[in-house]
mmCIF file of C-alpha atoms in Angstrom:
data_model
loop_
_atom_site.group_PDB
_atom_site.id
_atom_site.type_symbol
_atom_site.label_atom_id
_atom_site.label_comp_id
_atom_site.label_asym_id
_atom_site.label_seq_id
_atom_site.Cartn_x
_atom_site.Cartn_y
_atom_site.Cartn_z
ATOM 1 C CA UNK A 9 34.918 23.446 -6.102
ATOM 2 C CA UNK A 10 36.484 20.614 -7.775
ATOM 3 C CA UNK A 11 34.604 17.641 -9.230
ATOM 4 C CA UNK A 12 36.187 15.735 -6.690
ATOM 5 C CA UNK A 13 34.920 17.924 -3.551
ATOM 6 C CA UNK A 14 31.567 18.254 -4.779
ATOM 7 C CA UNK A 15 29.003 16.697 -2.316
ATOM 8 C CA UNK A 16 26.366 14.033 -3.982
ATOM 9 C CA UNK A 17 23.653 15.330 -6.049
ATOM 10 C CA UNK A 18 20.514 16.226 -3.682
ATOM 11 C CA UNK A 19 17.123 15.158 -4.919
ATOM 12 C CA UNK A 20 14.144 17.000 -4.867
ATOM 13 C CA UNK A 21 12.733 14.643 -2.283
ATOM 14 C CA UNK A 22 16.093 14.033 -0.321
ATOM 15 C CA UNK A 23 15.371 15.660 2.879
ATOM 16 C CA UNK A 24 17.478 18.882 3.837
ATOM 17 C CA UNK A 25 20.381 19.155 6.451
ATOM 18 C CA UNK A 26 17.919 21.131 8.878
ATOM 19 C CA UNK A 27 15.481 17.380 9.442
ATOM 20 C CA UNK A 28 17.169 15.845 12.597
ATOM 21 C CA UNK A 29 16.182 12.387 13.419
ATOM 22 C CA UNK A 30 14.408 12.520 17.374
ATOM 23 C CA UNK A 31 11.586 10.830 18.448
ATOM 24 C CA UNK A 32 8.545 13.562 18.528
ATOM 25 C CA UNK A 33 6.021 13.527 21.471
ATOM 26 C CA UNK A 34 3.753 10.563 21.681
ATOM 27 C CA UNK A 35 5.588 8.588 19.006
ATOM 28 C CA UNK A 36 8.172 5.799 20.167
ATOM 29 C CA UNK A 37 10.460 6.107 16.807
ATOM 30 C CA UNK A 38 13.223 7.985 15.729
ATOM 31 C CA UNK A 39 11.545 10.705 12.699
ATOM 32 C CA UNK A 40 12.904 13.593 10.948
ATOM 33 C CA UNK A 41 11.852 17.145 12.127
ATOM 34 C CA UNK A 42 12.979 20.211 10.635
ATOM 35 C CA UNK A 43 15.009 22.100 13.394
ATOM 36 C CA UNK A 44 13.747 25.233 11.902
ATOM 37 C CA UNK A 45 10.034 24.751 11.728
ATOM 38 C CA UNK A 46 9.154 21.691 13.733
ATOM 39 C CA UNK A 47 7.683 19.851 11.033
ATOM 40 C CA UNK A 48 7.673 16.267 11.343
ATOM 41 C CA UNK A 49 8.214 14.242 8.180
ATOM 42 C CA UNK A 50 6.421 11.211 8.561
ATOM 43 C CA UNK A 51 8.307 8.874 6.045
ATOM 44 C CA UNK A 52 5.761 5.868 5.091
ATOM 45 C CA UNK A 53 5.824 2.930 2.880
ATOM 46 C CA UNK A 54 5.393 4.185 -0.755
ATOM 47 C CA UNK A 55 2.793 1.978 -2.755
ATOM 48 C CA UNK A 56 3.392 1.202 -6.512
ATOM 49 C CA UNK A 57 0.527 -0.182 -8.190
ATOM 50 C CA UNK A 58 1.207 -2.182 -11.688
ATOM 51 C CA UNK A 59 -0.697 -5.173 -13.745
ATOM 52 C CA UNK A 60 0.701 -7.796 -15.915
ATOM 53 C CA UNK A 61 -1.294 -7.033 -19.185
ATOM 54 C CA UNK A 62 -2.246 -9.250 -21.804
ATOM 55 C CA UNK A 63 -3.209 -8.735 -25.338
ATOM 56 C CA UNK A 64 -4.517 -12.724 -26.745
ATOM 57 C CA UNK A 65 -1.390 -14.630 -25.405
ATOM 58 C CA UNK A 66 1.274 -11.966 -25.632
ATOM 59 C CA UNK A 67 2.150 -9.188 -22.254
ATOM 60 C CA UNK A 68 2.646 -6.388 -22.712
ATOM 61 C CA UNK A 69 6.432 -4.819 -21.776
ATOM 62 C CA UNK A 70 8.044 -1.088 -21.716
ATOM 63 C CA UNK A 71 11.584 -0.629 -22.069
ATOM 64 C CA UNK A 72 12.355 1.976 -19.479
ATOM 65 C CA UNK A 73 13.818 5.618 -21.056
ATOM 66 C CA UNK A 74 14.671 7.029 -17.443
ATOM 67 C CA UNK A 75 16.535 5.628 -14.574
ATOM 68 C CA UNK A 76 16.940 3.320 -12.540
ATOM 69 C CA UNK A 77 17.253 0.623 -15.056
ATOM 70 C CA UNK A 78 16.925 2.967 -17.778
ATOM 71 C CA UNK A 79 17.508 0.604 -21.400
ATOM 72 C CA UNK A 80 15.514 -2.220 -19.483
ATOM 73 C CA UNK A 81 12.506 -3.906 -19.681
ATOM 74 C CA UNK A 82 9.334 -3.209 -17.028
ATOM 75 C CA UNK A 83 5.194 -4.397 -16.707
ATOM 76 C CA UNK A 84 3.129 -0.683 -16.498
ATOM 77 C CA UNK A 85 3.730 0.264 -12.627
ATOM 78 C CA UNK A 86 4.375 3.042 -11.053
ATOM 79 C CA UNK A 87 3.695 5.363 -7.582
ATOM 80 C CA UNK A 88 0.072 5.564 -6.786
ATOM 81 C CA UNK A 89 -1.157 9.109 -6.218
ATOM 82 C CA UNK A 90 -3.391 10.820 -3.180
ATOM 83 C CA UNK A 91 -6.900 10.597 -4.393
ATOM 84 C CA UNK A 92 -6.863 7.850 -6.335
ATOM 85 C CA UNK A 93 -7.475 3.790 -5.609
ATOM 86 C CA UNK A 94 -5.190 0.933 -6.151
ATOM 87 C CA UNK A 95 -7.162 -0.077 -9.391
ATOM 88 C CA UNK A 96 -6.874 3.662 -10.826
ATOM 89 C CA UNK A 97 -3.355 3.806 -10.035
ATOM 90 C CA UNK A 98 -2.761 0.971 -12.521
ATOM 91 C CA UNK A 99 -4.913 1.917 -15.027
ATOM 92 C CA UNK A 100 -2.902 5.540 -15.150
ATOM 93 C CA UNK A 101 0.582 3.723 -15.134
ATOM 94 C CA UNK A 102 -0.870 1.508 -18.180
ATOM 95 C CA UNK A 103 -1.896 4.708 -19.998
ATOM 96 C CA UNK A 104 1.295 6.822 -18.814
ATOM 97 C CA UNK A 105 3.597 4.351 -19.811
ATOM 98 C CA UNK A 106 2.206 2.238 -22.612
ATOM 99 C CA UNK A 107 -0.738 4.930 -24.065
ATOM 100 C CA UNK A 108 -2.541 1.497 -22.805
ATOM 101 C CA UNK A 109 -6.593 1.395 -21.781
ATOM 102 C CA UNK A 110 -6.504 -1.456 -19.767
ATOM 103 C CA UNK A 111 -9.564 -3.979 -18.134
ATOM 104 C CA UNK A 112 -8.581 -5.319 -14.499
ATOM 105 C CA UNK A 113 -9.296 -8.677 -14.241
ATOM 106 C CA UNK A 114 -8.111 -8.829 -10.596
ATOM 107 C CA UNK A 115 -5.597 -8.715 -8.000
ATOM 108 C CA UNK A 116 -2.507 -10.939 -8.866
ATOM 109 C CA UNK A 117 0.075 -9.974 -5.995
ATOM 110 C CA UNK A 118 1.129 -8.181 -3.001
ATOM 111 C CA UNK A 119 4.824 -7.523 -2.745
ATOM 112 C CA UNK A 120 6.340 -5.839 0.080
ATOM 113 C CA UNK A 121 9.532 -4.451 -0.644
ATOM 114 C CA UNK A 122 11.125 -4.166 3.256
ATOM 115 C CA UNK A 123 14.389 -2.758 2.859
ATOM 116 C CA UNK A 124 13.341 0.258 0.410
ATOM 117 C CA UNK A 125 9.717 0.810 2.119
ATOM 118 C CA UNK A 126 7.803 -0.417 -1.061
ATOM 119 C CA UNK A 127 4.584 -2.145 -1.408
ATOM 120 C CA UNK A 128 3.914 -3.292 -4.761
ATOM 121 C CA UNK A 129 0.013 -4.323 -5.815
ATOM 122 C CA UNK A 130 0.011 -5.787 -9.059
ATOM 123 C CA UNK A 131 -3.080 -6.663 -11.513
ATOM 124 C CA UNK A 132 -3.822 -9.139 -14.021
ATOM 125 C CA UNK A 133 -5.192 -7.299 -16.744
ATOM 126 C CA UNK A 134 -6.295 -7.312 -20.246
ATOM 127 C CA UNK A 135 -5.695 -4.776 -23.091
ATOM 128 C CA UNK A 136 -9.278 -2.940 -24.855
ATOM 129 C CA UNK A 137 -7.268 -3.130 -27.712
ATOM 130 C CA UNK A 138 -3.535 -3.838 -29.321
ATOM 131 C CA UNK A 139 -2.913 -0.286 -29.773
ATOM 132 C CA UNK A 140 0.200 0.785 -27.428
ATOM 133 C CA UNK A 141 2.603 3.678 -27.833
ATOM 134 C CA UNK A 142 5.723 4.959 -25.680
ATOM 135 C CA UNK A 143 4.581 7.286 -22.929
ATOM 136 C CA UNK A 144 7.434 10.161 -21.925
ATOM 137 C CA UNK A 145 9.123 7.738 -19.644
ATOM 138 C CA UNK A 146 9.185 4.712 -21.729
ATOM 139 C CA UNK A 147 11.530 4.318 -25.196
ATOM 140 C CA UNK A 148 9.713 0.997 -26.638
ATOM 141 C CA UNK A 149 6.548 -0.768 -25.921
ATOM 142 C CA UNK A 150 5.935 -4.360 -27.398
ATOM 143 C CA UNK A 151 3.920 -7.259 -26.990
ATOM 144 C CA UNK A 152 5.757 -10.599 -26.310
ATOM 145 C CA UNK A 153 5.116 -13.602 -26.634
ATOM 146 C CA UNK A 154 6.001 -16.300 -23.406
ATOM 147 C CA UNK A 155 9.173 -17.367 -25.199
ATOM 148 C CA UNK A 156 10.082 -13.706 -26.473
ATOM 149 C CA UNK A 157 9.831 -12.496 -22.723
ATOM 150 C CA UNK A 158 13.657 -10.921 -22.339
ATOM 151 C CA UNK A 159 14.400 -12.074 -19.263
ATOM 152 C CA UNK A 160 17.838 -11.009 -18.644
ATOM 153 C CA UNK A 161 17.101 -7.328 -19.500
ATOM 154 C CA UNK A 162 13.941 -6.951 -16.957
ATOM 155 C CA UNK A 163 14.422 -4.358 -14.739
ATOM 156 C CA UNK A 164 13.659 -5.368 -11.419
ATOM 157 C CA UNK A 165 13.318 -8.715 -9.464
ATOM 158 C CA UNK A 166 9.657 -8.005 -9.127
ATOM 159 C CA UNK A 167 8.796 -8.077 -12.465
ATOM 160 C CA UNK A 168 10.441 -11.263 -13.013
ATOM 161 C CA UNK A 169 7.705 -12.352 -9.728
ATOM 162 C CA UNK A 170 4.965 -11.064 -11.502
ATOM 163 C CA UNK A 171 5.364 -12.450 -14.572
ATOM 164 C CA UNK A 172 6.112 -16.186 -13.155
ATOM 165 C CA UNK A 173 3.378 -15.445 -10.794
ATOM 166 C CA UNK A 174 1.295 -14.455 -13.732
ATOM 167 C CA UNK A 175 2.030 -17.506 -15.751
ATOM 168 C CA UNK A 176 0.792 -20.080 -12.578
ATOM 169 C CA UNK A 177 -2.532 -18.356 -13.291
ATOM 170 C CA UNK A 178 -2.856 -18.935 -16.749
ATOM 171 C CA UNK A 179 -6.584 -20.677 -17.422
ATOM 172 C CA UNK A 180 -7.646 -20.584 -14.104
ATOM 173 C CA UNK A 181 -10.169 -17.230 -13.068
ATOM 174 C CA UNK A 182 -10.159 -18.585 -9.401
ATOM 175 C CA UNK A 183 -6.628 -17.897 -7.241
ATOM 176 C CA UNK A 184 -5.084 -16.934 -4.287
ATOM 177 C CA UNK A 185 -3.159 -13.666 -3.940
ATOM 178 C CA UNK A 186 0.470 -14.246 -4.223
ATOM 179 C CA UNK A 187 3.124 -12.489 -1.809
ATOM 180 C CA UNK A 188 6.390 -12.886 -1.889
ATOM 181 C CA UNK A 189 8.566 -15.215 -3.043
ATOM 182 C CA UNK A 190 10.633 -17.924 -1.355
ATOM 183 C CA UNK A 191 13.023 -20.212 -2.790
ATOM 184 C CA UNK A 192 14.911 -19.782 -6.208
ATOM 185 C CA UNK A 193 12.121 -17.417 -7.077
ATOM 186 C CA UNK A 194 12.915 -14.852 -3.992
ATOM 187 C CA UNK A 195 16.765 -14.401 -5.287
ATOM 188 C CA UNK A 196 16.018 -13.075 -8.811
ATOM 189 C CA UNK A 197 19.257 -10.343 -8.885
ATOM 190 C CA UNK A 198 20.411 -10.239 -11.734
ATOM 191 C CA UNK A 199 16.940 -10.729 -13.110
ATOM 192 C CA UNK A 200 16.665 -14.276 -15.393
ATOM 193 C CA UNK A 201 14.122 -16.540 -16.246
ATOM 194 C CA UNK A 202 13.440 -18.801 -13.168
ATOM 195 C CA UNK A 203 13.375 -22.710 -13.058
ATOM 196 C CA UNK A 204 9.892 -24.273 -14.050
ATOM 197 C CA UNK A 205 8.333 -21.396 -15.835
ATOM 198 C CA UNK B 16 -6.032 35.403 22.015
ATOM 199 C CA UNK B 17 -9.339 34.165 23.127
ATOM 200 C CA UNK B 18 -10.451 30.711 22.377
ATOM 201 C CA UNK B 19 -12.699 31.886 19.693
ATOM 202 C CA UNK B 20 -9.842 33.242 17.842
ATOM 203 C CA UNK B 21 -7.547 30.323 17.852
ATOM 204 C CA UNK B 22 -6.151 29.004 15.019
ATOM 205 C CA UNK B 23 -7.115 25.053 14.670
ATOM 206 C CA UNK B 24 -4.235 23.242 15.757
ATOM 207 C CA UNK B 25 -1.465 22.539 14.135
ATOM 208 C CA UNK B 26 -0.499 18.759 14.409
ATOM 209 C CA UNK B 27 3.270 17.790 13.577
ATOM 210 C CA UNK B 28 2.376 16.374 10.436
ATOM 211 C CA UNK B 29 0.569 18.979 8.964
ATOM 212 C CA UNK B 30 3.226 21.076 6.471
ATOM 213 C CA UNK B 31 3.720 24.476 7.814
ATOM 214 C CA UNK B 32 2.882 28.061 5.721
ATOM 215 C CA UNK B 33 6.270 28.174 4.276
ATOM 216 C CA UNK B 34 5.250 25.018 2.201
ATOM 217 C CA UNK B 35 3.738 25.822 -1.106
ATOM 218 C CA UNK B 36 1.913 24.432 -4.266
ATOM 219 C CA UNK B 37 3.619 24.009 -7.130
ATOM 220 C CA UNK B 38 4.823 22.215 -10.037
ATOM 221 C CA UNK B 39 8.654 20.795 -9.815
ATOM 222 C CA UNK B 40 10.710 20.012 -12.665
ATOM 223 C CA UNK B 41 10.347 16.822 -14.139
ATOM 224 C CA UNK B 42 7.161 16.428 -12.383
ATOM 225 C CA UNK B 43 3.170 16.583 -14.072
ATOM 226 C CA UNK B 44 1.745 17.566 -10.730
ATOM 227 C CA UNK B 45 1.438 20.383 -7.441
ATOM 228 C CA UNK B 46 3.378 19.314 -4.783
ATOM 229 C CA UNK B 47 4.587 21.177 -1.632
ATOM 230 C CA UNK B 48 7.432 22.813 -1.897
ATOM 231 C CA UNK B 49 9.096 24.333 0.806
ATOM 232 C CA UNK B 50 9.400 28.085 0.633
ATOM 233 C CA UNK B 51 13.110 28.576 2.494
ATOM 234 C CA UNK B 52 15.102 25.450 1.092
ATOM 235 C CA UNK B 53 13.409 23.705 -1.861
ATOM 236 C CA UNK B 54 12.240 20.485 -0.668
ATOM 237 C CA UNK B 55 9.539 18.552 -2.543
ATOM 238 C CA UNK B 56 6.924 17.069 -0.067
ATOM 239 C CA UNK B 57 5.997 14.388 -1.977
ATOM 240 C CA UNK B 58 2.662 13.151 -0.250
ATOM 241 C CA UNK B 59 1.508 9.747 -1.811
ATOM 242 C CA UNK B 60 -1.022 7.020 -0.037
ATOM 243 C CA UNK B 61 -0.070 5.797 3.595
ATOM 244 C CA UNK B 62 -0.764 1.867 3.910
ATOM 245 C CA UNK B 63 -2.538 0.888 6.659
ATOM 246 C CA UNK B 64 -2.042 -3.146 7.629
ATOM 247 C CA UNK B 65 -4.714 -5.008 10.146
ATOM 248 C CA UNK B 66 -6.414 -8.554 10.609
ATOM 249 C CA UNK B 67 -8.876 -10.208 11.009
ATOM 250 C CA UNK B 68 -7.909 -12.340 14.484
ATOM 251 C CA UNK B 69 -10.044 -15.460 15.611
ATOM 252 C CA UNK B 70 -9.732 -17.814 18.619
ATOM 253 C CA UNK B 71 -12.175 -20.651 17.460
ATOM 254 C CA UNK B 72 -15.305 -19.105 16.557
ATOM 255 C CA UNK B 73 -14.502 -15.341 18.179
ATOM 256 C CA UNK B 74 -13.251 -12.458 16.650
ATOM 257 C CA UNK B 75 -10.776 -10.002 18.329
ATOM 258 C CA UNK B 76 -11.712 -5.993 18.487
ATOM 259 C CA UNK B 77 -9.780 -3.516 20.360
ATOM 260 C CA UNK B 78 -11.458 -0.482 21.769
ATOM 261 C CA UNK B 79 -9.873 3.215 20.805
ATOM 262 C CA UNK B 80 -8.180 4.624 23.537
ATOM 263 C CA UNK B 81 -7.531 7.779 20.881
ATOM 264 C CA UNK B 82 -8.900 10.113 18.183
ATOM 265 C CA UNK B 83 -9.944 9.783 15.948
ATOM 266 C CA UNK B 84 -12.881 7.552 17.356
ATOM 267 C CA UNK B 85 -12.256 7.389 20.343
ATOM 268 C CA UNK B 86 -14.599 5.083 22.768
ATOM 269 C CA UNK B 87 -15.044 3.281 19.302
ATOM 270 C CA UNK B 88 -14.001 -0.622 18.625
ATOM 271 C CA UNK B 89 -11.935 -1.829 15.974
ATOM 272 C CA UNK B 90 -9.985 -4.083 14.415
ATOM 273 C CA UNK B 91 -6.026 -4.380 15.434
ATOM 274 C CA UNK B 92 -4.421 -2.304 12.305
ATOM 275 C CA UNK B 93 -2.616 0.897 11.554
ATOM 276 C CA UNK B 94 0.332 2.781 9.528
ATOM 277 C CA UNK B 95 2.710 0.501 7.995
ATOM 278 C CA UNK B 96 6.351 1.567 8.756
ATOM 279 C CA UNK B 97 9.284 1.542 6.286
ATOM 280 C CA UNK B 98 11.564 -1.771 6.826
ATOM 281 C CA UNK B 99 8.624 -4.476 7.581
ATOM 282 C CA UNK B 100 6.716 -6.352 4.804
ATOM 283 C CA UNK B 101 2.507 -5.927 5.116
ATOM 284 C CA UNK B 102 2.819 -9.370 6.603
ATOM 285 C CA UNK B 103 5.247 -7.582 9.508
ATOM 286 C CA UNK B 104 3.091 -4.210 10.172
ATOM 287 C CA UNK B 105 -0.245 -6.692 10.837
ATOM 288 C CA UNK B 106 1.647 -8.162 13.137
ATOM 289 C CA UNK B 107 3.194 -5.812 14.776
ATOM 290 C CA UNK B 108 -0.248 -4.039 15.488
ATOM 291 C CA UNK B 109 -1.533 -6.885 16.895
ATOM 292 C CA UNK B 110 0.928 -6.874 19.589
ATOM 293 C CA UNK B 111 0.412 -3.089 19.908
ATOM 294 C CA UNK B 112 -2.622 -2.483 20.343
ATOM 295 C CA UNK B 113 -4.168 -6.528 21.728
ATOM 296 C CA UNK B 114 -0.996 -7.607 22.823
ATOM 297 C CA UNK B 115 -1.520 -10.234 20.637
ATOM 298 C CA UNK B 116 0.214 -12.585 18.870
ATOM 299 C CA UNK B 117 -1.263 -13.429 15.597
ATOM 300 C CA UNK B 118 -0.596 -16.142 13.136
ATOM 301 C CA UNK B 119 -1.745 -14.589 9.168
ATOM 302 C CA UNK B 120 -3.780 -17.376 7.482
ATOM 303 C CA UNK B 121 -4.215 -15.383 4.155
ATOM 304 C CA UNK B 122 -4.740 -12.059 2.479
ATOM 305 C CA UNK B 123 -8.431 -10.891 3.425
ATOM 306 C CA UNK B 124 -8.896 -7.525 1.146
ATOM 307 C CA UNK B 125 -6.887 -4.615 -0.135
ATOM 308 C CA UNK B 126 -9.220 -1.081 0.530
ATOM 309 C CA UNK B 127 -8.673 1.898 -0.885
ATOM 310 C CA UNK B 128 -9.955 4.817 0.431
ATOM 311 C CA UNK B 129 -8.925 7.110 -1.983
ATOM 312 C CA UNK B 130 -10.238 10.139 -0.436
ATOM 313 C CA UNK B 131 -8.037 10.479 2.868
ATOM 314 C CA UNK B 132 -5.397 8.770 0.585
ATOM 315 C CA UNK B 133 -4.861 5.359 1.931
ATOM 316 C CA UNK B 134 -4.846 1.647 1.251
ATOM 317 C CA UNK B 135 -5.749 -0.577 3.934
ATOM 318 C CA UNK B 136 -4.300 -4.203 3.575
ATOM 319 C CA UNK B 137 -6.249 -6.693 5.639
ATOM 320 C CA UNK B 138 -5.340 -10.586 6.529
ATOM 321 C CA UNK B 139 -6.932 -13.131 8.345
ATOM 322 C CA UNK B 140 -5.672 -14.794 11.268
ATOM 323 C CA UNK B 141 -5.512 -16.886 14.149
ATOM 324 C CA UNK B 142 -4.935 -16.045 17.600
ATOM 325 C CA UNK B 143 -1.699 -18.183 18.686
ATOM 326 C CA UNK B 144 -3.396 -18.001 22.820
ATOM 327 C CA UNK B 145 -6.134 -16.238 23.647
ATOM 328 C CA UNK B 146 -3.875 -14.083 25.853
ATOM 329 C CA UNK B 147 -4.659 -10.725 24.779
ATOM 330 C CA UNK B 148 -4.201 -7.255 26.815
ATOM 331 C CA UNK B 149 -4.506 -3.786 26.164
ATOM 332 C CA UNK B 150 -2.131 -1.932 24.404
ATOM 333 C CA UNK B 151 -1.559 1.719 24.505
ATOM 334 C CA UNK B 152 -3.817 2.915 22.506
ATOM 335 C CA UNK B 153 -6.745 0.853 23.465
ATOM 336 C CA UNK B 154 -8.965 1.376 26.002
ATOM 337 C CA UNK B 155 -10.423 -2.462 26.204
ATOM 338 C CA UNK B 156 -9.722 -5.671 23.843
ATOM 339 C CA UNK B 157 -12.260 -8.344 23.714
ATOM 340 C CA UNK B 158 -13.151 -11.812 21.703
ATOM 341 C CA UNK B 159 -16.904 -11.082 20.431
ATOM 342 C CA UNK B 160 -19.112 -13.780 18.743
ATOM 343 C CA UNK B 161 -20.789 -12.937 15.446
ATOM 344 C CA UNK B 162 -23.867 -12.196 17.160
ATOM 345 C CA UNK B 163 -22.034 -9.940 19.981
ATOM 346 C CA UNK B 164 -20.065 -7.641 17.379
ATOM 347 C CA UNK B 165 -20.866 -3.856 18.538
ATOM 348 C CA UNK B 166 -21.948 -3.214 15.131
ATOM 349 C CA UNK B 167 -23.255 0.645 15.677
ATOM 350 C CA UNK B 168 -20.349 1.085 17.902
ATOM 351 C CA UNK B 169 -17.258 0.044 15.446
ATOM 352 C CA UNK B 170 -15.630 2.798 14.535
ATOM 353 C CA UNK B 171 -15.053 3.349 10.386
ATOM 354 C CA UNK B 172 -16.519 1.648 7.812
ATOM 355 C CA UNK B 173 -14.033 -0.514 6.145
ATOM 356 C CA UNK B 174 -14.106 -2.780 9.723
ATOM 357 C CA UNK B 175 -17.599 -3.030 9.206
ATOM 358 C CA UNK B 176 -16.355 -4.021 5.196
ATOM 359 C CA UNK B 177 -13.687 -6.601 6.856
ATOM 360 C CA UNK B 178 -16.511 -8.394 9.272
ATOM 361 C CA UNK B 179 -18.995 -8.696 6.525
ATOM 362 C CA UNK B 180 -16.164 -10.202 4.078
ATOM 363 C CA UNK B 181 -14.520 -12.511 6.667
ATOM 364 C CA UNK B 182 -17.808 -13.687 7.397
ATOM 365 C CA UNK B 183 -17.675 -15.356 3.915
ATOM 366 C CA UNK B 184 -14.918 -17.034 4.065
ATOM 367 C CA UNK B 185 -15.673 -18.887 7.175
ATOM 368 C CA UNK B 186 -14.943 -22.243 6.291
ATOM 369 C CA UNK B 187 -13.356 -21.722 3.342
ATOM 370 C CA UNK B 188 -9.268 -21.803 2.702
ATOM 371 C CA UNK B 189 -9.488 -20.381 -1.000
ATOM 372 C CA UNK B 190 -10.864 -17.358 -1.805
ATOM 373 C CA UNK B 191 -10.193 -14.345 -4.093
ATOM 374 C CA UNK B 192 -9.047 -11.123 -2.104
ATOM 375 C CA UNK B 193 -11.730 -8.594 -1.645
ATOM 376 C CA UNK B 194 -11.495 -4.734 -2.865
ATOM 377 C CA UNK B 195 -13.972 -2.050 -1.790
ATOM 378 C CA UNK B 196 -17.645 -3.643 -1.896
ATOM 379 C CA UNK B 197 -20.288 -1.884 -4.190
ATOM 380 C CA UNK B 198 -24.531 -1.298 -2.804
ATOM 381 C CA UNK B 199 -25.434 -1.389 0.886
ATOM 382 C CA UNK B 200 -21.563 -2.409 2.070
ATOM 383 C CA UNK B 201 -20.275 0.331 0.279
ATOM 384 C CA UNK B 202 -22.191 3.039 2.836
ATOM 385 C CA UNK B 203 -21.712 2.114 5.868
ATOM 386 C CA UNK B 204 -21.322 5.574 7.913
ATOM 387 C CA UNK B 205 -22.559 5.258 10.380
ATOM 388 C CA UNK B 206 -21.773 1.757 10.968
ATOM 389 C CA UNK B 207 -24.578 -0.877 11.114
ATOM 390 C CA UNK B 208 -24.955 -4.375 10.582
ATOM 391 C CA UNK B 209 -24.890 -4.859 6.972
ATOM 392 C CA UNK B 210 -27.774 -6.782 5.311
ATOM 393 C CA UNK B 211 -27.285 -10.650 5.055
ATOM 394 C CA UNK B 212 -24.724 -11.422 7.221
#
């Protein structure tokens, strides 16, 4: 088979040919079932939990080393697991990605991510200490500054959230949690640094 | 096969035999893996959105017209579906189960329950009429006062957690979001009335 004729790489979690989409028996939406076995997959919001970390008045950053957005810069966030709570999920991510023991301070946003069925819950946290190292999926680490912050290489609109949301609670241990943006903030593709921050 | 002999039953979302354990590539953990063509079952934390609903000084519960719990009241919540923000799925149960619509003042608490794998995301809101109904899956809706709530009859713990923090915030418009409660809240099975409220 020519490069041409071959069909799109199929991930690991890409469902198979035999899941048909039909409506199984006391549901009222369309899921996929596996024509061979019956087995209804039950596709659900995934939830990535994630903190904006601070070290004195720098945050921390990893520059991702696997795709999406491989090269670019991301806050410690990742897929929580079964068995675990929100608050453990970002302490992991902090450690996975950054070799980072973290202290939640407490809950900075709740982003809901419609189109791609993703619920981000972010922290404000501190670092137990300045040490940080590059986990397996991250190729830098570093601790910037307000005015370092590389704005045009962050990897995703909601980090660019976080962090403005992040700076609007600067000083203040009392706040409500944010959700998502409106306004200039809510249209941050290609990321940049928004107005006012 | 007599009944003694049957197997428990299978529901649709339980993975069948030919899913098993074991490490993909790329991966640090077991997943199921199905036998026949390969795909990775990735099961992560299901998000369950609800409120909080008052009309003046009554709050709305809904009683289970299914398992689990059945016969049991609640609060209007359940699974979160791909394509809807947190904001969306609260609403959306409201209608389903109270036929209710509900206007989201702010977010109430963010639960894990790390066990059964799931992370309940609570707001609080205002009944826009007090026009409510039954739903499908409830058996009875009603508007209770604080001092009618069905306390031994709610049906999991984390609506007896929702009450108890509501009930602080009465009267207040800024407050931090709640996460799982620590002492006497924390074990509430069965449910009770908790101390102090």
């Amino acid at each position: 088979m020519s490069e041409v004729e071959r069909p799109p790489p199929r991930l690991p979690w890409d469902p198979p040919d035999n899941f048909k989409k039909r409506v199984p028996d006391g549901d009222n939406r369309e899921r996929l079932v596996c024509d061979d076995c019956q087995f209804v997959l039950y596709q659900n919001p995934k939830i990535v939990a994630g903190s904006v970390v601070t070290w004195e008045d720098k945050i921390l950053l990893a520059r991702r080393a696997i795709e999406p957005r491989k090269g670019y810069w991301t806050l410690p966030a990742g897929y929580m697991e079964i068995g675990e709570t929100t608050e453990q999920a970002a302490q992991r991510e902090a450690v996975e990605e950054a070799c980072a023991t973290i202290e939640i301070d407490r809950l900075l946003a709740v982003y809901s991510i419609a189109r791609i069925g993703q619920v981000q819950i972010m922290y404000r946290a501190r670092l137990a200490s300045p040490d940080i190292a590059c986990g397996p999926e991250s190729a830098e680490v570093g601790l910037f500054r307000w005015d370092e912050i590389p704005w045009e290489n962050l990897a995703f609109p909601t980090v660019v959230w976080a962090l403005a949301h992040f700076h609007q609670t600067r000083g203040v241990s009392d706040f409500a949690t944010f959700s998502n943006p409106s306004g200039d903030l809510a249209r941050m593709w290609p990321p940049r640094k928004p107005a006012g921050v």
